[in-house]
Coordinates of C-alpha atoms in Angstrom, one line a residue:
Chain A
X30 CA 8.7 5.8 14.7
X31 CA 5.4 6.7 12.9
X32 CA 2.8 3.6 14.0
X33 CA -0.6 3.9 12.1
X34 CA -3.7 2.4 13.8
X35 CA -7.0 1.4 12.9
X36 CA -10.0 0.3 14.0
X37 CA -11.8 -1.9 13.7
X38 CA -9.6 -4.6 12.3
X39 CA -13.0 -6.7 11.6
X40 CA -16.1 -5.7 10.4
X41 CA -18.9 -7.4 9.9
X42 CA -22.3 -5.0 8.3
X43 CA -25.4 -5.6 7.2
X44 CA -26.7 -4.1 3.6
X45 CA -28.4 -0.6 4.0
X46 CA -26.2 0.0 7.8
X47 CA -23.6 2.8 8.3
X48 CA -20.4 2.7 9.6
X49 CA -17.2 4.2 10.4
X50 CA -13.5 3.1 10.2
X51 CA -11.2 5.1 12.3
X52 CA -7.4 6.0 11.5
X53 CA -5.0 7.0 14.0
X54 CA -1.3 8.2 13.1
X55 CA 1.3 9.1 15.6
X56 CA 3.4 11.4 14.2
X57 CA 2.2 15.0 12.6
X58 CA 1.7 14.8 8.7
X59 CA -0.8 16.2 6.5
X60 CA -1.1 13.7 4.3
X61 CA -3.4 10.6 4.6
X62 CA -4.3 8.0 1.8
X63 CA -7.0 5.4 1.9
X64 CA -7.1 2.1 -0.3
X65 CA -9.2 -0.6 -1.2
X66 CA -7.9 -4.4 -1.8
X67 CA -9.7 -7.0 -2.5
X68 CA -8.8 -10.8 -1.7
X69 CA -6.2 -12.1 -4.7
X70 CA -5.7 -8.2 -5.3
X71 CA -3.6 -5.2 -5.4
X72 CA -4.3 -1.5 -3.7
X73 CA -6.6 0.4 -5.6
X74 CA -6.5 4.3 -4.6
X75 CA -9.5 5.6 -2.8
X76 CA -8.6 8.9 -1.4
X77 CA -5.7 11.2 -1.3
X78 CA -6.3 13.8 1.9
X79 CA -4.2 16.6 1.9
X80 CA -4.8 18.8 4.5
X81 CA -6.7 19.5 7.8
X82 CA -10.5 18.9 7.5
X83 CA -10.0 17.5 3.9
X84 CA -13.2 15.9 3.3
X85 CA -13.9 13.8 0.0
X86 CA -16.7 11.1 -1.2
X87 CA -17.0 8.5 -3.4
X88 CA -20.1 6.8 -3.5
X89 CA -21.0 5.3 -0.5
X90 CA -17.5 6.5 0.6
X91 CA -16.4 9.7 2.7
X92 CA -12.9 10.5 3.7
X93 CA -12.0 13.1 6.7
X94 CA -8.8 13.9 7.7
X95 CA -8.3 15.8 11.2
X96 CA -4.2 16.4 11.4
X97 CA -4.9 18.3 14.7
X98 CA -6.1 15.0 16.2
X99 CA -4.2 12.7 13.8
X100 CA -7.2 11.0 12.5
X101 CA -8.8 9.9 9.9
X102 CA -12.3 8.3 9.1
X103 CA -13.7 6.1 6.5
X104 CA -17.5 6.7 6.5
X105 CA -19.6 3.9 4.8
X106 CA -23.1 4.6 3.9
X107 CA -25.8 2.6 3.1
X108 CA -23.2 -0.3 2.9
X109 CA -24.0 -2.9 -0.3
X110 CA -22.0 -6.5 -0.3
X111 CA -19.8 -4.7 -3.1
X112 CA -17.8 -3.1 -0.3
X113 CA -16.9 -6.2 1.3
X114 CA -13.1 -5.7 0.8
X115 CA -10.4 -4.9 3.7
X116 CA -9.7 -0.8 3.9
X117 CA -6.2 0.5 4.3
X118 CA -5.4 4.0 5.6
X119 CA -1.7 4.7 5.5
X120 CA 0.5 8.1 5.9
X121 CA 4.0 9.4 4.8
X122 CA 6.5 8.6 7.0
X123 CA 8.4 11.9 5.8
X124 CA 7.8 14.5 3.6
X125 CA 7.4 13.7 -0.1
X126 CA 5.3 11.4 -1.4
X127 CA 6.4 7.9 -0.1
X128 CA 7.6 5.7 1.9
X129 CA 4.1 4.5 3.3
X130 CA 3.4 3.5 6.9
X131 CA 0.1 1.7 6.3
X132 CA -2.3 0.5 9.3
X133 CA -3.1 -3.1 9.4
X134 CA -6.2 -3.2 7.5
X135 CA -10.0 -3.4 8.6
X136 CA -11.7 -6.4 6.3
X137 CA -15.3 -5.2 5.8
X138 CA -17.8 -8.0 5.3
X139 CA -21.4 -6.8 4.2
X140 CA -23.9 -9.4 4.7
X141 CA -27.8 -9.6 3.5
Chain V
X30 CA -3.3 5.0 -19.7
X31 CA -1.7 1.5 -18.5
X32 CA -1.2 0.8 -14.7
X33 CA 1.6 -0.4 -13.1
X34 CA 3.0 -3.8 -14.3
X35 CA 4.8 -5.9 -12.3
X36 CA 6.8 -9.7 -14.1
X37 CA 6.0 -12.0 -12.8
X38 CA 2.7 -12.2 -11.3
X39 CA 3.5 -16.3 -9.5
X40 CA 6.5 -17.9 -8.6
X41 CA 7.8 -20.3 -6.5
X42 CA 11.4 -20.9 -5.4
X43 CA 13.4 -22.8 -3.2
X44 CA 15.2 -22.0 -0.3
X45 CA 18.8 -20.3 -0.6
X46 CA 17.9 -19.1 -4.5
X47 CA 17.9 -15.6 -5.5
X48 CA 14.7 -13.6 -7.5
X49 CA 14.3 -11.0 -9.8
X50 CA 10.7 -8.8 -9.8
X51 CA 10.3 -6.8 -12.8
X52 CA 8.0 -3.2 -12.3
X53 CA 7.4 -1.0 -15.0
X54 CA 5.6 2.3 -14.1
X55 CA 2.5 4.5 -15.4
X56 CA 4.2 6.4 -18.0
X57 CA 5.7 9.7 -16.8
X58 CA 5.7 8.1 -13.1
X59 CA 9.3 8.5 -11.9
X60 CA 8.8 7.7 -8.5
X61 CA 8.8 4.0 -8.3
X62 CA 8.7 2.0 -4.7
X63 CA 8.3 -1.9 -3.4
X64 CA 6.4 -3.2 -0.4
X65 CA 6.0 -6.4 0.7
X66 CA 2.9 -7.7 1.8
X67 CA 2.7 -10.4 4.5
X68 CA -0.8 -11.9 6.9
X69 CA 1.8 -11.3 9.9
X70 CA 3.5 -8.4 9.0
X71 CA 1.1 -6.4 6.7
X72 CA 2.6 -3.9 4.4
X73 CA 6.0 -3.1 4.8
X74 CA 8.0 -0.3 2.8
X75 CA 11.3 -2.3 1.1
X76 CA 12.3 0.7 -0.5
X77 CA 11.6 3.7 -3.2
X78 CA 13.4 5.2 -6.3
X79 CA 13.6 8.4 -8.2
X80 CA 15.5 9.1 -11.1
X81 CA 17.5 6.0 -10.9
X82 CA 18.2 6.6 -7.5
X83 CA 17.4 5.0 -4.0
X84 CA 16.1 7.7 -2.3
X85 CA 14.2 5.7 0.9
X86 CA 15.0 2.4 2.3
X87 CA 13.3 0.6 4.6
X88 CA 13.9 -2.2 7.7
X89 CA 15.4 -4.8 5.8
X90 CA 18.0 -7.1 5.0
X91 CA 21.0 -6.3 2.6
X92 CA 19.2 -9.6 1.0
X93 CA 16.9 -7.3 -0.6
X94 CA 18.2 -5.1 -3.1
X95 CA 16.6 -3.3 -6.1
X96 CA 17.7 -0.7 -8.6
X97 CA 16.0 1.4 -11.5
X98 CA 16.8 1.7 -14.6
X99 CA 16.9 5.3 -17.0
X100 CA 13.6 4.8 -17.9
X101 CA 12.0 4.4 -14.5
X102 CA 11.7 0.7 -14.8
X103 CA 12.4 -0.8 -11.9
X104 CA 13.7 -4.5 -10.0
X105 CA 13.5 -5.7 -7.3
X106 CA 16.2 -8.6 -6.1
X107 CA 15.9 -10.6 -3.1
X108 CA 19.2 -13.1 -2.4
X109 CA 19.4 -16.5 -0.6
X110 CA 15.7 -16.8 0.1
X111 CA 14.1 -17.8 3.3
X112 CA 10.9 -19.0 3.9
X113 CA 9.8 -16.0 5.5
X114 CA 10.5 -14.5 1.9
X115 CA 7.7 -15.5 0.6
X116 CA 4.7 -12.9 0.4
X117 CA 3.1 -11.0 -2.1
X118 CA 5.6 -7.9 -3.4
X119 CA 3.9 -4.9 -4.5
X120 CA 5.4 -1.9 -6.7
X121 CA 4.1 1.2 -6.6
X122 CA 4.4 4.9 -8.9
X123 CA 3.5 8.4 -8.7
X124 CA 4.8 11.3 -10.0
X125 CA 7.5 13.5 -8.2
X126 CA 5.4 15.8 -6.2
X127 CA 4.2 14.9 -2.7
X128 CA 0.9 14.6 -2.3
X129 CA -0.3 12.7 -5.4
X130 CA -1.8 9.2 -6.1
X131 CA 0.5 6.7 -5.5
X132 CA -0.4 3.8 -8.1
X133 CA 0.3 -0.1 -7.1
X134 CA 0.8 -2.8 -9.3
X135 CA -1.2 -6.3 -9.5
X136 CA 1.9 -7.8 -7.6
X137 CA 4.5 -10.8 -7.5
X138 CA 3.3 -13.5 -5.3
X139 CA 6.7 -15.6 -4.1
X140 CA 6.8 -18.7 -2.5
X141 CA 9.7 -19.6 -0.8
X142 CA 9.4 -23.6 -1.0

């Protein structure tokens, strides 16, 4: 059974501090998606990583995929209150696109 | 382009009633799959579809039941409904290939009163 693991669950930052979310997957795959949700919300689409030491930004936001160690990190940079949201990284449980295992979640608060 | 649309966005029923959730893709999205969103259980995969065909199904009861229609258009039926029913039901699309963006809809929120 694939299990997908993050860390921290709860995050509390200040403005201007950097961080790192960690994802851990149990099974091999080389695909690894991150998403955003805010409260009330749906899952918006941050980053599709496709193979070993994918890397991509967005902002304030860099993905990293390592399949060898079955992890993945959500860099934050310079975090700004508009990245208070909870961050989920998930991974196929098979080849092809879906289904989704997804981790629980880390809710990111940024504070002044 | 338009998102994923889900019908209805609220609703509340009672115990031992059945629902319908309506999903219509991003056009050209044939791949169309539900999860359910809980605080206890996070988010589970119900199941997925492809060309009018369920081609992954998840951990669930035979209480949950969905189908998709010839133009990718999907539903999603849950039967005799507990309270533990009642969460926030997401549908998702993408195109075929593996590897791409999968899309999620605004979501149903059921309560199970």
């Amino acid at each position: 059974e694939l299990k997908v693991e993050q860390n921290p669950l709860f995050l509390s930052m200040q403005e201007g501090k950097n961080y790192t979310i960690y994802c851990n997957y149990s099974t091999t795959s080389d695909r690894l998606y991150w998403y955003r949700q805010d409260p009330g919300k749906s899952l918006e689409s941050l980053f599709v990583l496709l193979s070993n030491g994918a890397v991509k930004q967005e902002g304030r936001l860099m993905a990293s995929l390592d399949t060898k160690a079955r992890l993945s990190t959500l860099h934050i940079t310079a975090a700004v209150h508009d990245l208070s949201a909870t961050y989920f990284c998930a991974v196929d449980l098979q080849p092809g696109n879906t289904p989704l295992v997804f981790g629980k979640g880390t809710r990111l608060s940024v504070i002044a | 382009k338009a998102g994923v649309t889900q019908t209805p966005r609220y609703l509340i029923k009672t115990r031992g009633q059945q629902v319908t959730l309506s999903c219509s893709p991003i056009s050209g999205h044939r791949s169309v799959s539900w999860y359910q969103q809980t605080p206890g259980q996070g988010l589970q995969f119900l199941f997925e579809y492809f060309s009018e065909t369920q081609r992954n199904k998840g951990n669930f009861p035979g209480r949950f039941s969905g189908r998709q229609f010839s133009n990718s258009r999907s539903e999603m039926n849950v039967s005799t409904l507990e309270l533990g029913d009642s969460a926030l039901y997401l549908c998702a699309s993408s195109l075929a290939s593996a590897g791409n963006t999968i899309y999620f809809g605004e979501g149903s929120w059921l309560t199970v009163v």
